[in-house]
Amino acid sequence: MKYEEKILTCLVENYRRSKKDVGNNKTNRRTQVKPEKLYRKYRANDGDFEEISKLNQAVEELFQKGFITRETETFGTQLKCIYLMDERIQEIERYLTDQYGYVPKDRKLEKLQELVDKYQNTSSICKKECAILAECVESRKIPKNIEELDDVLKAVAFIEKNQEDLYIREASMKIYGDSKFFENETLQPVCSILRKYSDRNTDDELLGNSADR
């Protein structure tokens, strides 16, 4: 990852994780990142001078673009801290998207709402899980497993409705069109959701007719 992308992504994510993102921030604390977070040996005696120079150059270029400000040591050229220009957050996200394919938080929230709309009426467990996800949308919180949620909820809905005795690979074919995807990719998160809303304990019990191995 280029330092330009790394710097902006880190700052944008710090902003989106802060109270500023939901509009109830009580302080004027600036969104920041330390240079050693971007290059671990930035201040170390054995730090790579070329890497340090690349980072410094990227910071200077982003400063010229008006995306960041920076603080340097009183005596010297080393960076002390890098600050996001908060008022340009949306413009910076668009730049990251155009240049590096970054997916901004607002798009992730849209995707999460789309999943809620898609699965909230597919099964009783999906309805309960989607109610939690809807609260995440409302509070602008992104679940850590958002990338796999579509596949996970798809399997949960299938398992709740399934009345056939199926091997897991057969269920996987019916759900995903791939005989190994379920076991390799989504079995554990699916069982985790099923376990949350069930008094059953073993994977076989949770999966019911789809657990006949």
mmCIF file of C-alpha atoms in Angstrom:
data_model
loop_
_atom_site.group_PDB
_atom_site.id
_atom_site.type_symbol
_atom_site.label_atom_id
_atom_site.label_comp_id
_atom_site.label_asym_id
_atom_site.label_seq_id
_atom_site.Cartn_x
_atom_site.Cartn_y
_atom_site.Cartn_z
ATOM 1 C CA MET A 1 0.000 0.000 0.000
ATOM 2 C CA LYS A 2 1.361 3.408 -0.980
ATOM 3 C CA TYR A 3 1.896 5.859 1.853
ATOM 4 C CA GLU A 4 -0.660 8.255 0.383
ATOM 5 C CA GLU A 5 -3.352 5.579 0.584
ATOM 6 C CA LYS A 6 -2.169 4.389 3.993
ATOM 7 C CA ILE A 7 -2.174 7.889 5.517
ATOM 8 C CA LEU A 8 -5.597 8.881 4.216
ATOM 9 C CA THR A 9 -7.205 5.521 4.989
ATOM 10 C CA CYS A 10 -5.916 5.572 8.551
ATOM 11 C CA LEU A 11 -7.118 9.136 9.125
ATOM 12 C CA VAL A 12 -10.524 8.565 7.514
ATOM 13 C CA GLU A 13 -11.112 5.405 9.557
ATOM 14 C CA ASN A 14 -10.066 7.195 12.740
ATOM 15 C CA TYR A 15 -12.590 9.925 11.941
ATOM 16 C CA ARG A 16 -15.390 7.464 11.165
ATOM 17 C CA ARG A 17 -14.755 5.587 14.425
ATOM 18 C CA SER A 18 -14.934 8.790 16.445
ATOM 19 C CA LYS A 19 -17.945 10.587 17.931
ATOM 20 C CA LYS A 20 -17.561 13.201 15.209
ATOM 21 C CA ASP A 21 -19.100 10.751 12.770
ATOM 22 C CA VAL A 22 -22.445 10.680 14.588
ATOM 23 C CA GLY A 23 -22.402 14.376 15.358
ATOM 24 C CA ASN A 24 -22.250 14.238 19.151
ATOM 25 C CA ASN A 25 -18.608 15.047 19.689
ATOM 26 C CA LYS A 26 -18.181 17.299 22.718
ATOM 27 C CA THR A 27 -14.544 18.208 22.092
ATOM 28 C CA ASN A 28 -12.541 19.736 19.279
ATOM 29 C CA ARG A 29 -9.900 17.025 19.293
ATOM 30 C CA ARG A 30 -8.322 16.726 15.872
ATOM 31 C CA THR A 31 -8.312 13.501 13.890
ATOM 32 C CA GLN A 32 -4.708 12.380 13.886
ATOM 33 C CA VAL A 33 -2.195 9.627 13.260
ATOM 34 C CA LYS A 34 1.405 9.350 14.423
ATOM 35 C CA PRO A 35 4.055 8.664 11.746
ATOM 36 C CA GLU A 36 5.281 5.562 13.597
ATOM 37 C CA LYS A 37 1.810 4.051 13.133
ATOM 38 C CA LEU A 38 2.437 4.241 9.366
ATOM 39 C CA TYR A 39 6.073 3.155 9.495
ATOM 40 C CA ARG A 40 6.979 1.430 12.749
ATOM 41 C CA LYS A 41 10.662 2.413 12.681
ATOM 42 C CA TYR A 42 10.067 6.066 11.824
ATOM 43 C CA ARG A 43 11.849 7.243 14.976
ATOM 44 C CA ALA A 44 14.150 4.256 15.401
ATOM 45 C CA ASN A 45 17.901 4.535 14.918
ATOM 46 C CA ASP A 46 17.793 1.628 12.486
ATOM 47 C CA GLY A 47 14.865 3.036 10.502
ATOM 48 C CA ASP A 48 15.147 2.869 6.712
ATOM 49 C CA PHE A 49 15.960 6.380 5.504
ATOM 50 C CA GLU A 50 14.327 5.693 2.138
ATOM 51 C CA GLU A 51 11.057 4.643 3.803
ATOM 52 C CA ILE A 52 11.115 7.677 6.077
ATOM 53 C CA SER A 53 11.699 9.915 3.060
ATOM 54 C CA LYS A 54 8.785 8.312 1.167
ATOM 55 C CA LEU A 55 6.480 8.890 4.117
ATOM 56 C CA ASN A 56 7.608 12.489 4.537
ATOM 57 C CA GLN A 57 7.131 13.126 0.816
ATOM 58 C CA ALA A 58 3.636 11.619 0.829
ATOM 59 C CA VAL A 59 2.698 13.807 3.799
ATOM 60 C CA GLU A 60 3.987 16.906 2.037
ATOM 61 C CA GLU A 61 2.045 16.087 -1.143
ATOM 62 C CA LEU A 62 -1.168 15.511 0.825
ATOM 63 C CA PHE A 63 -0.585 18.789 2.660
ATOM 64 C CA GLN A 64 -0.286 20.555 -0.705
ATOM 65 C CA LYS A 65 -3.604 18.949 -1.759
ATOM 66 C CA GLY A 66 -5.196 20.419 1.355
ATOM 67 C CA PHE A 67 -6.203 17.019 2.746
ATOM 68 C CA ILE A 68 -4.033 17.142 5.870
ATOM 69 C CA THR A 69 -1.915 19.344 8.089
ATOM 70 C CA ARG A 70 1.198 18.183 9.883
ATOM 71 C CA GLU A 71 3.301 19.040 12.876
ATOM 72 C CA THR A 72 7.074 18.712 12.794
ATOM 73 C CA GLU A 73 9.659 18.760 15.544
ATOM 74 C CA THR A 74 10.636 22.200 16.764
ATOM 75 C CA PHE A 75 14.246 21.638 15.771
ATOM 76 C CA GLY A 76 14.389 19.277 12.807
ATOM 77 C CA THR A 77 12.300 17.925 9.939
ATOM 78 C CA GLN A 78 10.847 14.780 11.504
ATOM 79 C CA LEU A 79 7.082 14.573 11.748
ATOM 80 C CA LYS A 80 5.440 14.596 15.157
ATOM 81 C CA CYS A 81 1.844 14.107 14.032
ATOM 82 C CA ILE A 82 -0.397 14.137 10.953
ATOM 83 C CA TYR A 83 -3.896 15.658 11.115
ATOM 84 C CA LEU A 84 -6.924 15.202 8.882
ATOM 85 C CA MET A 85 -8.728 18.219 7.512
ATOM 86 C CA ASP A 86 -12.031 17.054 8.965
ATOM 87 C CA GLU A 87 -14.173 19.411 6.896
ATOM 88 C CA ARG A 88 -12.956 17.684 3.711
ATOM 89 C CA ILE A 89 -13.755 14.134 4.846
ATOM 90 C CA GLN A 90 -16.224 13.371 2.043
ATOM 91 C CA GLU A 91 -13.939 14.771 -0.645
ATOM 92 C CA ILE A 92 -11.067 12.687 0.743
ATOM 93 C CA GLU A 93 -13.211 9.559 0.738
ATOM 94 C CA ARG A 94 -14.134 10.189 -2.901
ATOM 95 C CA TYR A 95 -10.446 10.600 -3.712
ATOM 96 C CA LEU A 96 -9.615 7.303 -1.977
ATOM 97 C CA THR A 97 -12.439 5.586 -3.844
ATOM 98 C CA ASP A 98 -11.367 6.946 -7.241
ATOM 99 C CA GLN A 99 -7.654 6.294 -6.726
ATOM 100 C CA TYR A 100 -7.629 3.099 -4.665
ATOM 101 C CA GLY A 101 -11.102 1.535 -4.718
ATOM 102 C CA TYR A 102 -11.762 2.431 -1.083
ATOM 103 C CA VAL A 103 -15.274 1.678 0.197
ATOM 104 C CA PRO A 104 -16.409 4.567 2.442
ATOM 105 C CA LYS A 105 -18.434 4.053 5.601
ATOM 106 C CA ASP A 106 -21.614 5.524 4.121
ATOM 107 C CA ARG A 107 -21.524 2.910 1.341
ATOM 108 C CA LYS A 108 -20.977 0.152 3.905
ATOM 109 C CA LEU A 109 -24.004 1.394 5.828
ATOM 110 C CA GLU A 110 -26.053 1.368 2.631
ATOM 111 C CA LYS A 111 -24.941 -2.208 2.017
ATOM 112 C CA LEU A 112 -25.887 -3.141 5.577
ATOM 113 C CA GLN A 113 -29.365 -1.644 5.117
ATOM 114 C CA GLU A 114 -29.721 -3.572 1.859
ATOM 115 C CA LEU A 115 -28.934 -6.808 3.740
ATOM 116 C CA VAL A 116 -31.525 -5.959 6.405
ATOM 117 C CA ASP A 117 -34.146 -5.369 3.707
ATOM 118 C CA LYS A 118 -33.162 -8.566 1.925
ATOM 119 C CA TYR A 119 -33.184 -10.971 4.884
ATOM 120 C CA GLN A 120 -35.433 -9.562 7.616
ATOM 121 C CA ASN A 121 -38.441 -11.561 6.426
ATOM 122 C CA THR A 122 -36.696 -14.740 5.251
ATOM 123 C CA SER A 123 -36.726 -16.595 8.596
ATOM 124 C CA SER A 124 -37.325 -16.033 12.304
ATOM 125 C CA ILE A 125 -33.621 -16.009 13.192
ATOM 126 C CA CYS A 126 -32.772 -13.732 10.280
ATOM 127 C CA LYS A 127 -35.482 -11.366 11.490
ATOM 128 C CA LYS A 128 -33.907 -11.204 14.957
ATOM 129 C CA GLU A 129 -30.398 -10.765 13.573
ATOM 130 C CA CYS A 130 -31.566 -8.108 11.120
ATOM 131 C CA ALA A 131 -33.133 -6.154 13.990
ATOM 132 C CA ILE A 132 -29.657 -5.954 15.540
ATOM 133 C CA LEU A 133 -28.148 -4.942 12.197
ATOM 134 C CA ALA A 134 -30.795 -2.246 11.782
ATOM 135 C CA GLU A 135 -29.659 -0.796 15.108
ATOM 136 C CA CYS A 136 -26.105 -0.795 13.747
ATOM 137 C CA VAL A 137 -27.281 1.231 10.751
ATOM 138 C CA GLU A 138 -29.084 3.661 13.038
ATOM 139 C CA SER A 139 -26.027 4.154 15.248
ATOM 140 C CA ARG A 140 -23.632 4.142 12.246
ATOM 141 C CA LYS A 141 -21.674 1.128 13.456
ATOM 142 C CA ILE A 142 -20.176 -1.338 10.979
ATOM 143 C CA PRO A 143 -20.133 -5.019 12.059
ATOM 144 C CA LYS A 144 -16.716 -6.608 11.767
ATOM 145 C CA ASN A 145 -18.162 -9.440 9.656
ATOM 146 C CA ILE A 146 -19.978 -7.235 7.147
ATOM 147 C CA GLU A 147 -18.129 -8.771 4.189
ATOM 148 C CA GLU A 148 -19.462 -12.269 4.947
ATOM 149 C CA LEU A 149 -22.927 -11.332 6.221
ATOM 150 C CA ASP A 150 -24.720 -11.913 2.930
ATOM 151 C CA ASP A 151 -23.388 -15.467 2.666
ATOM 152 C CA VAL A 152 -24.025 -16.168 6.350
ATOM 153 C CA LEU A 153 -27.633 -14.956 6.383
ATOM 154 C CA LYS A 154 -28.315 -16.810 3.163
ATOM 155 C CA ALA A 155 -27.302 -20.063 4.859
ATOM 156 C CA VAL A 156 -29.240 -19.309 8.058
ATOM 157 C CA ALA A 157 -32.426 -18.684 6.074
ATOM 158 C CA PHE A 158 -31.944 -21.917 4.132
ATOM 159 C CA ILE A 159 -31.281 -24.037 7.218
ATOM 160 C CA GLU A 160 -34.350 -22.738 9.051
ATOM 161 C CA LYS A 161 -36.599 -23.629 6.134
ATOM 162 C CA ASN A 162 -34.916 -26.865 5.063
ATOM 163 C CA GLN A 163 -36.932 -30.069 5.529
ATOM 164 C CA GLU A 164 -34.630 -32.439 3.629
ATOM 165 C CA ASP A 165 -31.912 -34.691 5.003
ATOM 166 C CA LEU A 166 -28.794 -33.277 3.389
ATOM 167 C CA TYR A 167 -25.068 -33.710 3.702
ATOM 168 C CA ILE A 168 -23.315 -30.418 4.352
ATOM 169 C CA ARG A 169 -21.800 -30.468 0.868
ATOM 170 C CA GLU A 170 -25.294 -30.960 -0.601
ATOM 171 C CA ALA A 171 -26.632 -28.061 1.429
ATOM 172 C CA SER A 172 -23.658 -26.022 0.258
ATOM 173 C CA MET A 173 -24.546 -26.733 -3.378
ATOM 174 C CA LYS A 174 -28.140 -25.648 -2.817
ATOM 175 C CA ILE A 175 -27.130 -22.473 -0.971
ATOM 176 C CA TYR A 176 -24.049 -21.368 -2.882
ATOM 177 C CA GLY A 177 -23.696 -23.588 -5.947
ATOM 178 C CA ASP A 178 -20.380 -24.770 -4.502
ATOM 179 C CA SER A 179 -20.057 -28.027 -2.568
ATOM 180 C CA LYS A 180 -17.204 -26.839 -0.329
ATOM 181 C CA PHE A 181 -18.025 -23.177 0.306
ATOM 182 C CA PHE A 182 -20.245 -23.770 3.345
ATOM 183 C CA GLU A 183 -17.786 -25.920 5.258
ATOM 184 C CA ASN A 184 -14.742 -23.859 4.270
ATOM 185 C CA GLU A 185 -16.109 -20.338 4.571
ATOM 186 C CA THR A 186 -19.340 -19.860 6.524
ATOM 187 C CA LEU A 187 -20.014 -22.913 8.702
ATOM 188 C CA GLN A 188 -18.635 -21.419 11.939
ATOM 189 C CA PRO A 189 -20.270 -17.959 11.684
ATOM 190 C CA VAL A 190 -23.564 -19.600 10.696
ATOM 191 C CA CYS A 191 -23.419 -21.916 13.710
ATOM 192 C CA SER A 192 -22.553 -18.930 15.903
ATOM 193 C CA ILE A 193 -25.748 -17.123 14.877
ATOM 194 C CA LEU A 194 -27.865 -20.277 15.211
ATOM 195 C CA ARG A 195 -26.400 -20.926 18.662
ATOM 196 C CA LYS A 196 -27.256 -17.390 19.771
ATOM 197 C CA TYR A 197 -30.968 -18.082 19.250
ATOM 198 C CA SER A 198 -31.098 -21.784 20.122
ATOM 199 C CA ASP A 199 -30.797 -24.019 23.175
ATOM 200 C CA ARG A 200 -28.983 -26.590 21.067
ATOM 201 C CA ASN A 201 -25.235 -26.915 21.546
ATOM 202 C CA THR A 202 -23.588 -29.108 18.912
ATOM 203 C CA ASP A 203 -23.165 -28.161 15.273
ATOM 204 C CA ASP A 204 -25.160 -31.240 14.239
ATOM 205 C CA GLU A 205 -28.095 -30.177 16.398
ATOM 206 C CA LEU A 206 -27.914 -26.594 15.173
ATOM 207 C CA LEU A 207 -27.810 -27.551 11.509
ATOM 208 C CA GLY A 208 -30.640 -30.062 11.834
ATOM 209 C CA ASN A 209 -31.519 -31.733 8.520
ATOM 210 C CA SER A 210 -28.468 -30.159 6.899
ATOM 211 C CA ALA A 211 -26.066 -31.825 9.308
ATOM 212 C CA ASP A 212 -26.517 -35.398 8.178
ATOM 213 C CA ARG A 213 -22.907 -36.234 7.343
#
